[in-house]
Amino acid sequence: MQEFTAKFHEELLNACRDREIICVDGNPERGTVKENGRNPDIVSAYSFNTGITIATQACQEKSNEIKAVPMLIDKIDISGKIVTADAMSMQKDIIEKIRMKGGDFIIELKANQRSLRYGVEDRLKQHTPLHSYTEGPELGHGRIETRTYNIYDGLEVITDNEKWGGNMTIIEYELLTIKKVYRCMYS
């Protein structure tokens, strides 16, 4: 099955001719329960461009997703591709693995890397973005949203460049939400 998927994936990717985006995420496997009462967790690599899952890696426990991501990355070719992942993958070893295999990454920065996150947030106030753009306002689902993206040179913002491998770009995402109030009139 993996050979078929790899061949079919290459055909679809050749038809797309874009820089491929590989989305990495872990999810519980529904319908299966382990002896401890938990659902087993699976980490998947999904090709955004082709719409297929190109590899999976089982985890022993949810905390092992951090260990499963490097094994998943070893299964796929990410050279020249962009790997996206949630904050759990913001780990030094995972970033080094992606860089070593020639890939780029977009990984969310949250409180799981407390000193990095708060250090970046504090230093962003001192810097002017290299680029900035705004989308919206847009009305949907009972609210009005305006999104602003600010792009910074990570070398200027990250205080511990040696630990994180140097060259990074920081993208700050700000969301302004106004809840729409509906009023009804009766006669």
PDB file of C-alpha atoms in Angstrom:
ATOM      1  CA  MET A   1       0.000   0.000   0.000  1.00  0.00           C
ATOM      2  CA  GLN A   2       2.834   2.411   0.841  1.00  0.00           C
ATOM      3  CA  GLU A   3       4.454   1.798  -2.576  1.00  0.00           C
ATOM      4  CA  PHE A   4       1.148   2.455  -4.352  1.00  0.00           C
ATOM      5  CA  THR A   5       0.599   5.639  -2.312  1.00  0.00           C
ATOM      6  CA  ALA A   6       4.120   6.885  -3.086  1.00  0.00           C
ATOM      7  CA  LYS A   7       3.670   6.291  -6.840  1.00  0.00           C
ATOM      8  CA  PHE A   8       0.197   7.860  -6.934  1.00  0.00           C
ATOM      9  CA  HIS A   9       1.432  10.793  -4.831  1.00  0.00           C
ATOM     10  CA  GLU A  10       4.273  11.507  -7.287  1.00  0.00           C
ATOM     11  CA  GLU A  11       1.843  11.485 -10.235  1.00  0.00           C
ATOM     12  CA  LEU A  12      -0.498  13.918  -8.497  1.00  0.00           C
ATOM     13  CA  LEU A  13       2.359  16.155  -7.388  1.00  0.00           C
ATOM     14  CA  ASN A  14       3.763  16.332 -10.927  1.00  0.00           C
ATOM     15  CA  ALA A  15       0.340  17.466 -12.100  1.00  0.00           C
ATOM     16  CA  CYS A  16       0.273  20.223  -9.435  1.00  0.00           C
ATOM     17  CA  ARG A  17       3.786  21.639 -10.110  1.00  0.00           C
ATOM     18  CA  ASP A  18       3.706  23.628  -6.849  1.00  0.00           C
ATOM     19  CA  ARG A  19       6.077  23.584  -3.917  1.00  0.00           C
ATOM     20  CA  GLU A  20       4.605  20.828  -1.843  1.00  0.00           C
ATOM     21  CA  ILE A  21       3.210  21.430   1.628  1.00  0.00           C
ATOM     22  CA  ILE A  22       3.326  18.472   4.016  1.00  0.00           C
ATOM     23  CA  CYS A  23       0.958  18.791   6.986  1.00  0.00           C
ATOM     24  CA  VAL A  24       2.028  16.776  10.047  1.00  0.00           C
ATOM     25  CA  ASP A  25      -0.490  16.165  12.810  1.00  0.00           C
ATOM     26  CA  GLY A  26      -1.322  13.600  15.450  1.00  0.00           C
ATOM     27  CA  ASN A  27      -4.836  12.356  16.132  1.00  0.00           C
ATOM     28  CA  PRO A  28      -6.444   9.606  18.182  1.00  0.00           C
ATOM     29  CA  GLU A  29      -7.562   6.570  16.205  1.00  0.00           C
ATOM     30  CA  ARG A  30     -11.315   6.315  16.745  1.00  0.00           C
ATOM     31  CA  GLY A  31     -13.034   2.959  17.099  1.00  0.00           C
ATOM     32  CA  THR A  32     -10.002   1.281  18.700  1.00  0.00           C
ATOM     33  CA  VAL A  33      -9.400   1.221  22.443  1.00  0.00           C
ATOM     34  CA  LYS A  34      -6.195   0.043  24.112  1.00  0.00           C
ATOM     35  CA  GLU A  35      -6.043  -1.898  27.382  1.00  0.00           C
ATOM     36  CA  ASN A  36      -5.547   1.351  29.314  1.00  0.00           C
ATOM     37  CA  GLY A  37      -8.867   2.682  27.948  1.00  0.00           C
ATOM     38  CA  ARG A  38      -7.253   5.207  25.584  1.00  0.00           C
ATOM     39  CA  ASN A  39      -7.453   5.449  21.840  1.00  0.00           C
ATOM     40  CA  PRO A  40      -4.079   4.868  20.131  1.00  0.00           C
ATOM     41  CA  ASP A  41      -2.546   8.005  18.607  1.00  0.00           C
ATOM     42  CA  ILE A  42      -1.358   8.171  14.991  1.00  0.00           C
ATOM     43  CA  VAL A  43       0.854  10.896  13.500  1.00  0.00           C
ATOM     44  CA  SER A  44       0.159  11.479   9.801  1.00  0.00           C
ATOM     45  CA  ALA A  45       1.914  13.301   6.977  1.00  0.00           C
ATOM     46  CA  TYR A  46      -0.698  14.705   4.596  1.00  0.00           C
ATOM     47  CA  SER A  47       0.132  16.268   1.238  1.00  0.00           C
ATOM     48  CA  PHE A  48      -1.882  19.473   0.964  1.00  0.00           C
ATOM     49  CA  ASN A  49      -1.134  19.655  -2.765  1.00  0.00           C
ATOM     50  CA  THR A  50      -2.334  16.161  -3.674  1.00  0.00           C
ATOM     51  CA  GLY A  51      -4.895  15.554  -0.942  1.00  0.00           C
ATOM     52  CA  ILE A  52      -3.540  12.204   0.223  1.00  0.00           C
ATOM     53  CA  THR A  53      -1.887  10.900   3.363  1.00  0.00           C
ATOM     54  CA  ILE A  54       1.630   9.871   2.394  1.00  0.00           C
ATOM     55  CA  ALA A  55       2.824   8.268   5.649  1.00  0.00           C
ATOM     56  CA  THR A  56       1.738   7.465   9.196  1.00  0.00           C
ATOM     57  CA  GLN A  57       3.505   6.607  12.444  1.00  0.00           C
ATOM     58  CA  ALA A  58       1.830   5.064  15.496  1.00  0.00           C
ATOM     59  CA  CYS A  59       2.533   6.494  18.949  1.00  0.00           C
ATOM     60  CA  GLN A  60       2.658   4.495  22.153  1.00  0.00           C
ATOM     61  CA  GLU A  61       1.032   7.329  24.109  1.00  0.00           C
ATOM     62  CA  LYS A  62       0.024  10.927  23.381  1.00  0.00           C
ATOM     63  CA  SER A  63       3.227  12.180  25.019  1.00  0.00           C
ATOM     64  CA  ASN A  64       5.205  10.153  22.472  1.00  0.00           C
ATOM     65  CA  GLU A  65       3.921  12.219  19.515  1.00  0.00           C
ATOM     66  CA  ILE A  66       7.113  14.260  19.910  1.00  0.00           C
ATOM     67  CA  LYS A  67       9.115  11.052  19.408  1.00  0.00           C
ATOM     68  CA  ALA A  68       6.920   9.818  16.542  1.00  0.00           C
ATOM     69  CA  VAL A  69       7.268  12.948  14.354  1.00  0.00           C
ATOM     70  CA  PRO A  70      11.010  12.436  13.605  1.00  0.00           C
ATOM     71  CA  MET A  71      10.301   8.773  12.709  1.00  0.00           C
ATOM     72  CA  LEU A  72       7.506   9.940  10.394  1.00  0.00           C
ATOM     73  CA  ILE A  73       9.794  12.515   8.757  1.00  0.00           C
ATOM     74  CA  ASP A  74      12.365   9.751   8.139  1.00  0.00           C
ATOM     75  CA  LYS A  75       9.735   7.914   6.057  1.00  0.00           C
ATOM     76  CA  ILE A  76       9.163  10.743   3.558  1.00  0.00           C
ATOM     77  CA  ASP A  77      11.121  12.990   1.214  1.00  0.00           C
ATOM     78  CA  ILE A  78      10.788  16.586   2.450  1.00  0.00           C
ATOM     79  CA  SER A  79      13.660  18.113   0.487  1.00  0.00           C
ATOM     80  CA  GLY A  80      12.498  21.451  -0.948  1.00  0.00           C
ATOM     81  CA  LYS A  81       9.082  21.049   0.693  1.00  0.00           C
ATOM     82  CA  ILE A  82       7.334  22.964   3.462  1.00  0.00           C
ATOM     83  CA  VAL A  83       6.389  21.013   6.591  1.00  0.00           C
ATOM     84  CA  THR A  84       3.591  22.447   8.725  1.00  0.00           C
ATOM     85  CA  ALA A  85       2.856  21.252  12.254  1.00  0.00           C
ATOM     86  CA  ASP A  86       1.198  22.302  15.475  1.00  0.00           C
ATOM     87  CA  ALA A  87       3.023  23.606  18.533  1.00  0.00           C
ATOM     88  CA  MET A  88       3.843  20.129  19.837  1.00  0.00           C
ATOM     89  CA  SER A  89       6.411  19.817  17.022  1.00  0.00           C
ATOM     90  CA  MET A  90       8.231  23.003  18.037  1.00  0.00           C
ATOM     91  CA  GLN A  91      11.119  20.902  19.354  1.00  0.00           C
ATOM     92  CA  LYS A  92      14.821  21.374  18.645  1.00  0.00           C
ATOM     93  CA  ASP A  93      15.257  17.780  17.424  1.00  0.00           C
ATOM     94  CA  ILE A  94      12.291  17.983  15.045  1.00  0.00           C
ATOM     95  CA  ILE A  95      13.458  21.289  13.551  1.00  0.00           C
ATOM     96  CA  GLU A  96      16.992  19.918  13.119  1.00  0.00           C
ATOM     97  CA  LYS A  97      15.595  16.804  11.365  1.00  0.00           C
ATOM     98  CA  ILE A  98      13.538  18.924   8.937  1.00  0.00           C
ATOM     99  CA  ARG A  99      16.543  21.140   8.131  1.00  0.00           C
ATOM    100  CA  MET A 100      18.892  18.153   7.805  1.00  0.00           C
ATOM    101  CA  LYS A 101      16.538  16.608   5.233  1.00  0.00           C
ATOM    102  CA  GLY A 102      16.395  19.875   3.230  1.00  0.00           C
ATOM    103  CA  GLY A 103      12.896  20.998   4.166  1.00  0.00           C
ATOM    104  CA  ASP A 104      11.447  24.253   5.434  1.00  0.00           C
ATOM    105  CA  PHE A 105       8.831  24.500   8.163  1.00  0.00           C
ATOM    106  CA  ILE A 106       5.945  26.493   9.555  1.00  0.00           C
ATOM    107  CA  ILE A 107       5.346  25.522  13.169  1.00  0.00           C
ATOM    108  CA  GLU A 108       3.129  27.302  15.665  1.00  0.00           C
ATOM    109  CA  LEU A 109       4.830  28.748  18.722  1.00  0.00           C
ATOM    110  CA  LYS A 110       2.856  28.383  21.940  1.00  0.00           C
ATOM    111  CA  ALA A 111       3.493  28.104  25.658  1.00  0.00           C
ATOM    112  CA  ASN A 112       5.056  24.632  25.329  1.00  0.00           C
ATOM    113  CA  GLN A 113       8.270  26.572  24.564  1.00  0.00           C
ATOM    114  CA  ARG A 114       7.683  29.150  27.284  1.00  0.00           C
ATOM    115  CA  SER A 115      11.035  30.990  27.258  1.00  0.00           C
ATOM    116  CA  LEU A 116      11.147  31.128  23.446  1.00  0.00           C
ATOM    117  CA  ARG A 117       7.533  32.281  23.104  1.00  0.00           C
ATOM    118  CA  TYR A 118       7.622  34.978  25.764  1.00  0.00           C
ATOM    119  CA  GLY A 119      11.071  36.106  24.663  1.00  0.00           C
ATOM    120  CA  VAL A 120       9.776  36.497  21.090  1.00  0.00           C
ATOM    121  CA  GLU A 121       6.631  38.323  22.257  1.00  0.00           C
ATOM    122  CA  ASP A 122       8.692  40.768  24.337  1.00  0.00           C
ATOM    123  CA  ARG A 123      11.178  41.455  21.532  1.00  0.00           C
ATOM    124  CA  LEU A 124       8.504  41.911  18.833  1.00  0.00           C
ATOM    125  CA  LYS A 125       7.483  45.130  20.573  1.00  0.00           C
ATOM    126  CA  GLN A 126      10.986  46.508  19.905  1.00  0.00           C
ATOM    127  CA  HIS A 127      11.061  45.695  16.176  1.00  0.00           C
ATOM    128  CA  THR A 128       9.277  46.887  13.085  1.00  0.00           C
ATOM    129  CA  PRO A 129       7.910  44.156  10.819  1.00  0.00           C
ATOM    130  CA  LEU A 130       9.648  43.581   7.471  1.00  0.00           C
ATOM    131  CA  HIS A 131       6.201  43.103   5.913  1.00  0.00           C
ATOM    132  CA  SER A 132       2.674  43.529   7.182  1.00  0.00           C
ATOM    133  CA  TYR A 133      -0.701  42.946   5.602  1.00  0.00           C
ATOM    134  CA  THR A 134      -4.340  42.807   6.694  1.00  0.00           C
ATOM    135  CA  GLU A 135      -7.257  40.703   5.476  1.00  0.00           C
ATOM    136  CA  GLY A 136     -10.836  41.668   6.167  1.00  0.00           C
ATOM    137  CA  PRO A 137     -13.032  42.736   7.680  1.00  0.00           C
ATOM    138  CA  GLU A 138     -15.135  39.669   6.860  1.00  0.00           C
ATOM    139  CA  LEU A 139     -18.559  38.783   8.218  1.00  0.00           C
ATOM    140  CA  GLY A 140     -19.251  35.148   8.988  1.00  0.00           C
ATOM    141  CA  HIS A 141     -20.679  32.938  11.717  1.00  0.00           C
ATOM    142  CA  GLY A 142     -22.084  35.909  13.628  1.00  0.00           C
ATOM    143  CA  ARG A 143     -18.843  37.841  13.899  1.00  0.00           C
ATOM    144  CA  ILE A 144     -16.720  40.319  11.988  1.00  0.00           C
ATOM    145  CA  GLU A 145     -13.049  39.325  11.721  1.00  0.00           C
ATOM    146  CA  THR A 146      -9.987  41.279  10.640  1.00  0.00           C
ATOM    147  CA  ARG A 147      -6.660  39.419  10.412  1.00  0.00           C
ATOM    148  CA  THR A 148      -3.262  41.113  10.428  1.00  0.00           C
ATOM    149  CA  TYR A 149       0.008  39.312   9.634  1.00  0.00           C
ATOM    150  CA  ASN A 150       3.350  40.831  10.624  1.00  0.00           C
ATOM    151  CA  ILE A 151       6.557  39.235   9.333  1.00  0.00           C
ATOM    152  CA  TYR A 152       9.854  39.658  11.214  1.00  0.00           C
ATOM    153  CA  ASP A 153      13.456  38.566  10.742  1.00  0.00           C
ATOM    154  CA  GLY A 154      13.857  35.807  13.328  1.00  0.00           C
ATOM    155  CA  LEU A 155      17.579  36.470  13.737  1.00  0.00           C
ATOM    156  CA  GLU A 156      16.696  39.854  15.223  1.00  0.00           C
ATOM    157  CA  VAL A 157      13.892  38.541  17.415  1.00  0.00           C
ATOM    158  CA  ILE A 158      14.983  35.122  18.729  1.00  0.00           C
ATOM    159  CA  THR A 159      17.406  35.487  21.628  1.00  0.00           C
ATOM    160  CA  ASP A 160      18.649  31.868  21.597  1.00  0.00           C
ATOM    161  CA  ASN A 161      19.570  31.498  17.890  1.00  0.00           C
ATOM    162  CA  GLU A 162      22.173  28.812  18.554  1.00  0.00           C
ATOM    163  CA  LYS A 163      19.617  26.462  20.143  1.00  0.00           C
ATOM    164  CA  TRP A 164      17.061  26.902  17.352  1.00  0.00           C
ATOM    165  CA  GLY A 165      19.480  26.690  14.440  1.00  0.00           C
ATOM    166  CA  GLY A 166      19.718  30.312  13.429  1.00  0.00           C
ATOM    167  CA  ASN A 167      17.787  31.534  10.416  1.00  0.00           C
ATOM    168  CA  MET A 168      14.052  31.707  11.066  1.00  0.00           C
ATOM    169  CA  THR A 169      11.226  34.004  10.137  1.00  0.00           C
ATOM    170  CA  ILE A 170       8.609  34.988  12.708  1.00  0.00           C
ATOM    171  CA  ILE A 171       5.031  35.527  11.531  1.00  0.00           C
ATOM    172  CA  GLU A 172       2.784  37.227  14.050  1.00  0.00           C
ATOM    173  CA  TYR A 173      -0.927  36.675  13.535  1.00  0.00           C
ATOM    174  CA  GLU A 174      -3.390  39.074  15.130  1.00  0.00           C
ATOM    175  CA  LEU A 175      -7.127  38.525  15.016  1.00  0.00           C
ATOM    176  CA  LEU A 176      -9.651  41.225  15.817  1.00  0.00           C
ATOM    177  CA  THR A 177     -13.111  39.765  16.345  1.00  0.00           C
ATOM    178  CA  ILE A 178     -16.276  41.751  16.820  1.00  0.00           C
ATOM    179  CA  LYS A 179     -19.295  39.699  17.811  1.00  0.00           C
ATOM    180  CA  LYS A 180     -22.318  40.610  15.712  1.00  0.00           C
ATOM    181  CA  VAL A 181     -25.431  41.253  17.751  1.00  0.00           C
ATOM    182  CA  TYR A 182     -28.742  40.449  16.098  1.00  0.00           C
ATOM    183  CA  ARG A 183     -31.802  42.420  17.111  1.00  0.00           C
ATOM    184  CA  CYS A 184     -35.341  41.296  16.450  1.00  0.00           C
ATOM    185  CA  MET A 185     -38.324  43.598  16.171  1.00  0.00           C
ATOM    186  CA  TYR A 186     -41.867  42.413  16.657  1.00  0.00           C
ATOM    187  CA  SER A 187     -45.099  44.201  15.950  1.00  0.00           C
TER     188      SER A 187
END
